[in-house]
PDB file of C-alpha atoms and ligand atoms in Angstrom:
ATOM      1  CA  MET A   1       0.000   0.000   0.000  1.00 53.00           C
ATOM      2  CA  THR A   2       2.731   2.430   0.885  1.00 59.00           C
ATOM      3  CA  ASP A   3       4.918   1.446  -2.057  1.00 62.00           C
ATOM      4  CA  LYS A   4       4.946   5.018  -3.359  1.00 65.00           C
ATOM      5  CA  LEU A   5       5.781   6.492   0.025  1.00 78.00           C
ATOM      6  CA  THR A   6       9.063   6.075   1.806  1.00 78.00           C
ATOM      7  CA  ALA A   7      10.412   7.503   5.040  1.00 74.00           C
ATOM      8  CA  LYS A   8      12.003  10.324   3.073  1.00 78.00           C
ATOM      9  CA  ASN A   9       8.531  11.472   2.067  1.00 94.00           C
ATOM     10  CA  ILE A  10       7.465  12.118   5.616  1.00 96.00           C
ATOM     11  CA  LEU A  11       6.330  15.681   6.149  1.00 97.00           C
ATOM     12  CA  ILE A  12       4.770  15.598   9.618  1.00 98.00           C
ATOM     13  CA  GLU A  13       5.498  12.916  12.175  1.00 98.00           C
ATOM     14  CA  LYS A  14       2.806  11.495  14.410  1.00 98.00           C
ATOM     15  CA  ALA A  15       4.247  13.172  17.526  1.00 98.00           C
ATOM     16  CA  LYS A  16       3.967  16.591  15.902  1.00 98.00           C
ATOM     17  CA  ILE A  17       0.384  15.889  14.836  1.00 98.00           C
ATOM     18  CA  ASP A  18      -0.439  14.787  18.385  1.00 98.00           C
ATOM     19  CA  SER A  19       0.909  17.964  19.917  1.00 98.00           C
ATOM     20  CA  ALA A  20      -0.971  20.118  17.376  1.00 99.00           C
ATOM     21  CA  VAL A  21      -4.201  18.273  18.233  1.00 99.00           C
ATOM     22  CA  ASP A  22      -3.465  18.757  21.955  1.00 98.00           C
ATOM     23  CA  SER A  23      -3.053  22.530  21.543  1.00 98.00           C
ATOM     24  CA  ILE A  24      -6.228  22.873  19.483  1.00 99.00           C
ATOM     25  CA  ALA A  25      -8.149  20.832  22.066  1.00 98.00           C
ATOM     26  CA  SER A  26      -6.897  23.091  24.893  1.00 98.00           C
ATOM     27  CA  CYS A  27      -8.059  26.211  23.046  1.00 98.00           C
ATOM     28  CA  ILE A  28     -11.492  24.714  22.342  1.00 98.00           C
ATOM     29  CA  GLU A  29     -11.815  23.532  25.935  1.00 98.00           C
ATOM     30  CA  ARG A  30     -11.032  27.054  27.165  1.00 98.00           C
ATOM     31  CA  ASP A  31     -13.450  28.746  24.732  1.00 98.00           C
ATOM     32  CA  TYR A  32     -16.421  26.371  25.138  1.00 98.00           C
ATOM     33  CA  LYS A  33     -16.272  25.633  28.866  1.00 96.00           C
ATOM     34  CA  ASP A  34     -19.945  26.206  29.619  1.00 95.00           C
ATOM     35  CA  LYS A  35     -21.252  25.347  26.174  1.00 98.00           C
ATOM     36  CA  ILE A  36     -22.114  22.221  24.251  1.00 98.00           C
ATOM     37  CA  PRO A  37     -20.377  22.716  20.924  1.00 98.00           C
ATOM     38  CA  LEU A  38     -21.520  20.820  17.870  1.00 99.00           C
ATOM     39  CA  LEU A  39     -18.458  19.597  15.974  1.00 99.00           C
ATOM     40  CA  ILE A  40     -19.217  19.148  12.311  1.00 99.00           C
ATOM     41  CA  GLY A  41     -16.624  17.175  10.401  1.00 98.00           C
ATOM     42  CA  ILE A  42     -16.318  17.521   6.649  1.00 98.00           C
ATOM     43  CA  LEU A  43     -16.195  14.031   5.161  1.00 98.00           C
ATOM     44  CA  LYS A  44     -14.188  12.222   4.403  1.00 97.00           C
ATOM     45  CA  GLY A  45     -10.802  13.752   5.182  1.00 98.00           C
ATOM     46  CA  SER A  46     -11.588  15.055   8.685  1.00 98.00           C
ATOM     47  CA  PHE A  47     -12.587  11.722  10.195  1.00 98.00           C
ATOM     48  CA  VAL A  48      -9.216  10.915  11.789  1.00 98.00           C
ATOM     49  CA  PHE A  49      -8.561  14.419  13.115  1.00 99.00           C
ATOM     50  CA  LEU A  50     -12.119  14.762  14.423  1.00 98.00           C
ATOM     51  CA  SER A  51     -11.960  11.470  16.281  1.00 98.00           C
ATOM     52  CA  ASP A  52      -8.641  12.366  17.932  1.00 98.00           C
ATOM     53  CA  LEU A  53      -9.796  15.914  18.730  1.00 98.00           C
ATOM     54  CA  ALA A  54     -13.132  14.794  20.176  1.00 98.00           C
ATOM     55  CA  ARG A  55     -11.436  12.355  22.547  1.00 98.00           C
ATOM     56  CA  ARG A  56      -9.228  15.115  23.907  1.00 98.00           C
ATOM     57  CA  LEU A  57     -12.147  17.411  24.781  1.00 98.00           C
ATOM     58  CA  PRO A  58     -13.313  17.061  28.379  1.00 98.00           C
ATOM     59  CA  LEU A  59     -16.582  18.809  27.503  1.00 97.00           C
ATOM     60  CA  ASP A  60     -20.084  17.781  26.527  1.00 98.00           C
ATOM     61  CA  ILE A  61     -19.913  17.855  22.751  1.00 98.00           C
ATOM     62  CA  GLU A  62     -22.045  16.611  19.910  1.00 98.00           C
ATOM     63  CA  ILE A  63     -20.717  15.380  16.567  1.00 98.00           C
ATOM     64  CA  ASP A  64     -22.157  15.357  13.094  1.00 98.00           C
ATOM     65  CA  PHE A  65     -20.857  15.345   9.532  1.00 98.00           C
ATOM     66  CA  VAL A  66     -21.396  16.943   6.168  1.00 98.00           C
ATOM     67  CA  LYS A  67     -20.043  15.756   2.876  1.00 98.00           C
ATOM     68  CA  VAL A  68     -19.071  18.281   0.278  1.00 96.00           C
ATOM     69  CA  ALA A  69     -17.797  17.811  -3.231  1.00 91.00           C
ATOM     70  CA  SER A  70     -15.144  20.293  -4.223  1.00 81.00           C
ATOM     71  CA  TYR A  71     -12.215  18.159  -5.253  1.00 58.00           C
ATOM     72  CA  GLY A  72     -12.127  15.343  -7.817  1.00 42.00           C
ATOM     73  CA  SER A  73     -10.322  12.075  -7.238  1.00 37.00           C
ATOM     74  CA  GLY A  74      -7.140  13.668  -8.538  1.00 46.00           C
ATOM     75  CA  THR A  75      -5.387  16.709  -7.158  1.00 49.00           C
ATOM     76  CA  CYS A  76      -7.120  19.592  -8.926  1.00 50.00           C
ATOM     77  CA  SER A  77      -9.846  21.676  -7.348  1.00 50.00           C
ATOM     78  CA  SER A  78     -13.032  21.927  -9.371  1.00 51.00           C
ATOM     79  CA  GLY A  79     -13.439  25.464  -8.046  1.00 63.00           C
ATOM     80  CA  GLN A  80     -16.936  24.913  -6.690  1.00 87.00           C
ATOM     81  CA  ALA A  81     -18.530  23.260  -3.713  1.00 93.00           C
ATOM     82  CA  LYS A  82     -21.761  21.343  -3.461  1.00 93.00           C
ATOM     83  CA  LEU A  83     -23.419  19.700  -0.454  1.00 97.00           C
ATOM     84  CA  LEU A  84     -23.671  15.919  -0.867  1.00 97.00           C
ATOM     85  CA  HIS A  85     -24.740  14.963   2.669  1.00 98.00           C
ATOM     86  CA  ASP A  86     -26.308  17.181   5.334  1.00 98.00           C
ATOM     87  CA  THR A  87     -26.220  16.961   9.140  1.00 98.00           C
ATOM     88  CA  SER A  88     -28.903  14.998  10.941  1.00 98.00           C
ATOM     89  CA  ILE A  89     -28.724  17.374  13.941  1.00 98.00           C
ATOM     90  CA  ASP A  90     -30.517  20.720  13.608  1.00 98.00           C
ATOM     91  CA  VAL A  91     -27.785  23.365  13.714  1.00 98.00           C
ATOM     92  CA  SER A  92     -30.055  26.333  14.454  1.00 98.00           C
ATOM     93  CA  GLY A  93     -28.930  28.236  17.522  1.00 98.00           C
ATOM     94  CA  ARG A  94     -26.009  25.839  18.063  1.00 98.00           C
ATOM     95  CA  ASP A  95     -22.360  26.669  18.664  1.00 99.00           C
ATOM     96  CA  VAL A  96     -20.935  24.998  15.590  1.00 99.00           C
ATOM     97  CA  ILE A  97     -17.285  24.167  15.102  1.00 99.00           C
ATOM     98  CA  VAL A  98     -16.571  23.100  11.526  1.00 99.00           C
ATOM     99  CA  VAL A  99     -13.722  20.582  11.601  1.00 99.00           C
ATOM    100  CA  GLU A 100     -11.596  20.045   8.504  1.00 98.00           C
ATOM    101  CA  ASP A 101      -8.390  18.200   7.715  1.00 98.00           C
ATOM    102  CA  ILE A 102      -6.873  20.920   5.525  1.00 98.00           C
ATOM    103  CA  VAL A 103      -7.772  24.362   4.232  1.00 98.00           C
ATOM    104  CA  ASP A 104      -6.327  24.557   0.744  1.00 96.00           C
ATOM    105  CA  THR A 105      -8.133  26.875  -1.694  1.00 95.00           C
ATOM    106  CA  GLY A 106     -10.632  27.662   1.075  1.00 96.00           C
ATOM    107  CA  ILE A 107     -13.591  26.845  -1.172  1.00 95.00           C
ATOM    108  CA  THR A 108     -14.878  23.902   0.890  1.00 97.00           C
ATOM    109  CA  THR A 109     -14.600  25.454   4.341  1.00 97.00           C
ATOM    110  CA  SER A 110     -15.987  28.850   3.350  1.00 97.00           C
ATOM    111  CA  PHE A 111     -18.936  27.055   1.721  1.00 97.00           C
ATOM    112  CA  VAL A 112     -19.602  24.939   4.843  1.00 98.00           C
ATOM    113  CA  CYS A 113     -19.250  27.870   7.269  1.00 98.00           C
ATOM    114  CA  ASP A 114     -21.630  30.001   5.155  1.00 97.00           C
ATOM    115  CA  TYR A 115     -24.039  27.086   4.911  1.00 98.00           C
ATOM    116  CA  MET A 116     -24.102  26.705   8.728  1.00 98.00           C
ATOM    117  CA  LYS A 117     -24.711  30.432   9.189  1.00 98.00           C
ATOM    118  CA  ASN A 118     -27.529  30.338   6.630  1.00 98.00           C
ATOM    119  CA  ARG A 119     -29.069  27.398   8.474  1.00 98.00           C
ATOM    120  CA  GLY A 120     -29.227  29.559  11.619  1.00 98.00           C
ATOM    121  CA  ALA A 121     -26.274  28.343  13.669  1.00 98.00           C
ATOM    122  CA  GLY A 122     -25.770  30.583  16.718  1.00 98.00           C
ATOM    123  CA  THR A 123     -22.002  30.766  16.258  1.00 98.00           C
ATOM    124  CA  VAL A 124     -19.735  29.219  13.649  1.00 99.00           C
ATOM    125  CA  ARG A 125     -16.016  28.708  14.043  1.00 99.00           C
ATOM    126  CA  LEU A 126     -13.571  26.913  11.796  1.00 99.00           C
ATOM    127  CA  CYS A 127     -11.007  24.408  13.040  1.00 99.00           C
ATOM    128  CA  THR A 128      -8.447  22.801  10.738  1.00 99.00           C
ATOM    129  CA  LEU A 129      -5.468  20.622  11.467  1.00 99.00           C
ATOM    130  CA  LEU A 130      -3.563  21.781   8.389  1.00 98.00           C
ATOM    131  CA  ASN A 131      -3.392  25.057   6.521  1.00 98.00           C
ATOM    132  CA  LYS A 132      -1.970  25.423   3.006  1.00 98.00           C
ATOM    133  CA  PRO A 133      -2.165  29.227   2.602  1.00 98.00           C
ATOM    134  CA  SER A 134      -0.144  29.327  -0.627  1.00 97.00           C
ATOM    135  CA  ARG A 135      -3.112  27.995  -2.628  1.00 95.00           C
ATOM    136  CA  ARG A 136      -5.889  30.111  -1.129  1.00 96.00           C
ATOM    137  CA  GLN A 137      -8.580  31.345  -3.546  1.00 95.00           C
ATOM    138  CA  VAL A 138     -11.249  32.289  -1.019  1.00 95.00           C
ATOM    139  CA  ASP A 139     -10.523  34.328   2.073  1.00 95.00           C
ATOM    140  CA  VAL A 140     -11.631  32.196   4.993  1.00 97.00           C
ATOM    141  CA  LYS A 141     -11.176  32.952   8.692  1.00 98.00           C
ATOM    142  CA  ILE A 142      -9.596  30.059  10.574  1.00 98.00           C
ATOM    143  CA  ASP A 143     -10.282  30.113  14.326  1.00 99.00           C
ATOM    144  CA  TYR A 144      -8.255  27.044  15.339  1.00 99.00           C
ATOM    145  CA  GLU A 145      -5.383  25.747  13.264  1.00 98.00           C
ATOM    146  CA  GLY A 146      -2.601  23.266  13.789  1.00 98.00           C
ATOM    147  CA  ILE A 147       0.206  23.188  11.250  1.00 98.00           C
ATOM    148  CA  THR A 148       0.994  25.256   8.149  1.00 98.00           C
ATOM    149  CA  VAL A 149       2.065  23.071   5.237  1.00 98.00           C
ATOM    150  CA  PRO A 150       3.919  23.924   2.014  1.00 97.00           C
ATOM    151  CA  ASP A 151       2.402  23.691  -1.463  1.00 96.00           C
ATOM    152  CA  LYS A 152       2.785  19.926  -1.789  1.00 96.00           C
ATOM    153  CA  PHE A 153       0.143  17.257  -2.215  1.00 96.00           C
ATOM    154  CA  ILE A 154      -0.004  15.394   1.070  1.00 97.00           C
ATOM    155  CA  VAL A 155      -1.624  12.205   2.333  1.00 97.00           C
ATOM    156  CA  GLY A 156      -2.181  10.344   5.573  1.00 97.00           C
ATOM    157  CA  TYR A 157      -4.068  11.064   8.817  1.00 98.00           C
ATOM    158  CA  GLY A 158      -7.335  11.187   6.865  1.00 98.00           C
ATOM    159  CA  LEU A 159      -6.025  12.809   3.690  1.00 98.00           C
ATOM    160  CA  ASP A 160      -6.147  10.730   0.552  1.00 96.00           C
ATOM    161  CA  CYS A 161      -4.868  10.485  -2.971  1.00 95.00           C
ATOM    162  CA  ALA A 162      -7.586   8.799  -5.044  1.00 95.00           C
ATOM    163  CA  GLU A 163      -9.020   7.348  -1.793  1.00 96.00           C
ATOM    164  CA  LYS A 164      -5.784   5.722  -0.637  1.00 95.00           C
ATOM    165  CA  TYR A 165      -3.477   6.468   2.316  1.00 96.00           C
ATOM    166  CA  ARG A 166      -6.137   7.917   4.665  1.00 97.00           C
ATOM    167  CA  ASN A 167      -5.137   5.354   7.301  1.00 97.00           C
ATOM    168  CA  LEU A 168      -1.474   6.347   7.548  1.00 96.00           C
ATOM    169  CA  PRO A 169      -0.752   7.653  11.061  1.00 97.00           C
ATOM    170  CA  ALA A 170       1.648  10.365   9.858  1.00 97.00           C
ATOM    171  CA  ILE A 171       1.523  12.829   6.948  1.00 98.00           C
ATOM    172  CA  TYR A 172       3.551  12.250   3.788  1.00 97.00           C
ATOM    173  CA  PHE A 173       3.998  14.176   0.579  1.00 96.00           C
ATOM    174  CA  ILE A 174       3.623  12.504  -2.782  1.00 92.00           C
ATOM    175  CA  ASP A 175       6.312  13.006  -5.379  1.00 82.00           C
ATOM    176  CA  GLU A 176       4.813  14.699  -8.427  1.00 71.00           C
ATOM    177  CA  GLU A 177       5.996  11.966 -10.807  1.00 62.00           C
ATOM    178  CA  LYS A 178       4.491   9.207  -8.624  1.00 57.00           C
ATOM    179  CA  LYS A 179       1.019  10.639  -8.232  1.00 57.00           C
TER     180      LYS A 179
HETATM  181  P1  IMP B   1     -10.208  23.341  -0.462  1.00 93.77           P
HETATM  182  O1  IMP B   1      -9.367  23.495  -1.682  1.00 93.77           O
HETATM  183  O2  IMP B   1      -9.741  24.244   0.658  1.00 93.77           O
HETATM  184  O3  IMP B   1     -11.662  23.512  -0.779  1.00 93.77           O
HETATM  185  O4  IMP B   1     -10.014  21.874   0.057  1.00 93.77           O
HETATM  186  C1  IMP B   1     -10.823  20.870  -0.442  1.00 93.77           C
HETATM  187  C2  IMP B   1     -10.423  19.497  -0.003  1.00 93.77           C
HETATM  188  O5  IMP B   1      -9.316  19.138  -0.779  1.00 93.77           O
HETATM  189  C3  IMP B   1      -9.957  19.313   1.418  1.00 93.77           C
HETATM  190  O6  IMP B   1     -10.996  19.038   2.283  1.00 93.77           O
HETATM  191  C4  IMP B   1      -9.099  18.070   1.279  1.00 93.77           C
HETATM  192  O7  IMP B   1      -9.921  16.937   1.421  1.00 93.77           O
HETATM  193  C5  IMP B   1      -8.603  18.159  -0.128  1.00 93.77           C
HETATM  194  N1  IMP B   1      -7.189  18.514  -0.184  1.00 93.77           N
HETATM  195  C6  IMP B   1      -6.620  19.726  -0.274  1.00 93.77           C
HETATM  196  N2  IMP B   1      -5.271  19.648  -0.310  1.00 93.77           N
HETATM  197  C7  IMP B   1      -5.002  18.330  -0.215  1.00 93.77           C
HETATM  198  C8  IMP B   1      -3.777  17.584  -0.161  1.00 93.77           C
HETATM  199  O8  IMP B   1      -2.644  18.098  -0.214  1.00 93.77           O
HETATM  200  N3  IMP B   1      -3.917  16.231  -0.053  1.00 93.77           N
HETATM  201  C9  IMP B   1      -5.125  15.598   0.024  1.00 93.77           C
HETATM  202  N4  IMP B   1      -6.281  16.264  -0.015  1.00 93.77           N
HETATM  203  C10 IMP B   1      -6.221  17.611  -0.129  1.00 93.77           C
HETATM  204 MG1   MG B   2     -11.559  17.093   2.880  1.00 93.77          MG
END
């Protein structure tokens, strides 16, 4: 499975991911002490980060998911976002935290945050493990972020390349010629 990825392709080791998740969890714990935030993960990429983050939050939280199409199975953004799967929990009046694996162009997260506001969420904040600011097309405000990454296509810890590698515990970059 990892034939295309070797140790030299490692970009972020598991220990560094863990400490980024710890810091984000501490900030969320501080900010939502007397609240019951609704964490909304964007499928599929956020599932690993969301599950680690949720287990570090000593708060009452609720969890739901949306699925958005904005990226094909390759590595090129289609430039638009469309809702494929909605939450089952009513978001109106709720303190929503949108949880994403990576903010790249910003198209997906700005779409989801706007969607939550339009659906009547009380507050909406954005939390992402990774930020790739070099490729931003839409200005999106990130409230909680872990690690800034360079303009490389990366996989692991939920992120895929044509649906593979999501289960890798660390984050690797893919060589352009091996994509
Ligand atoms: P956006 O370009 O900010 O809308 O990001 C859309 C989606 O593209 C993210 O949720 C990720 O799932 C995916 N994505 C962006 N950059 C990468 C990458 O380097 N590797 C894998 N997936 C990525
Ligand atoms: Mg994603």
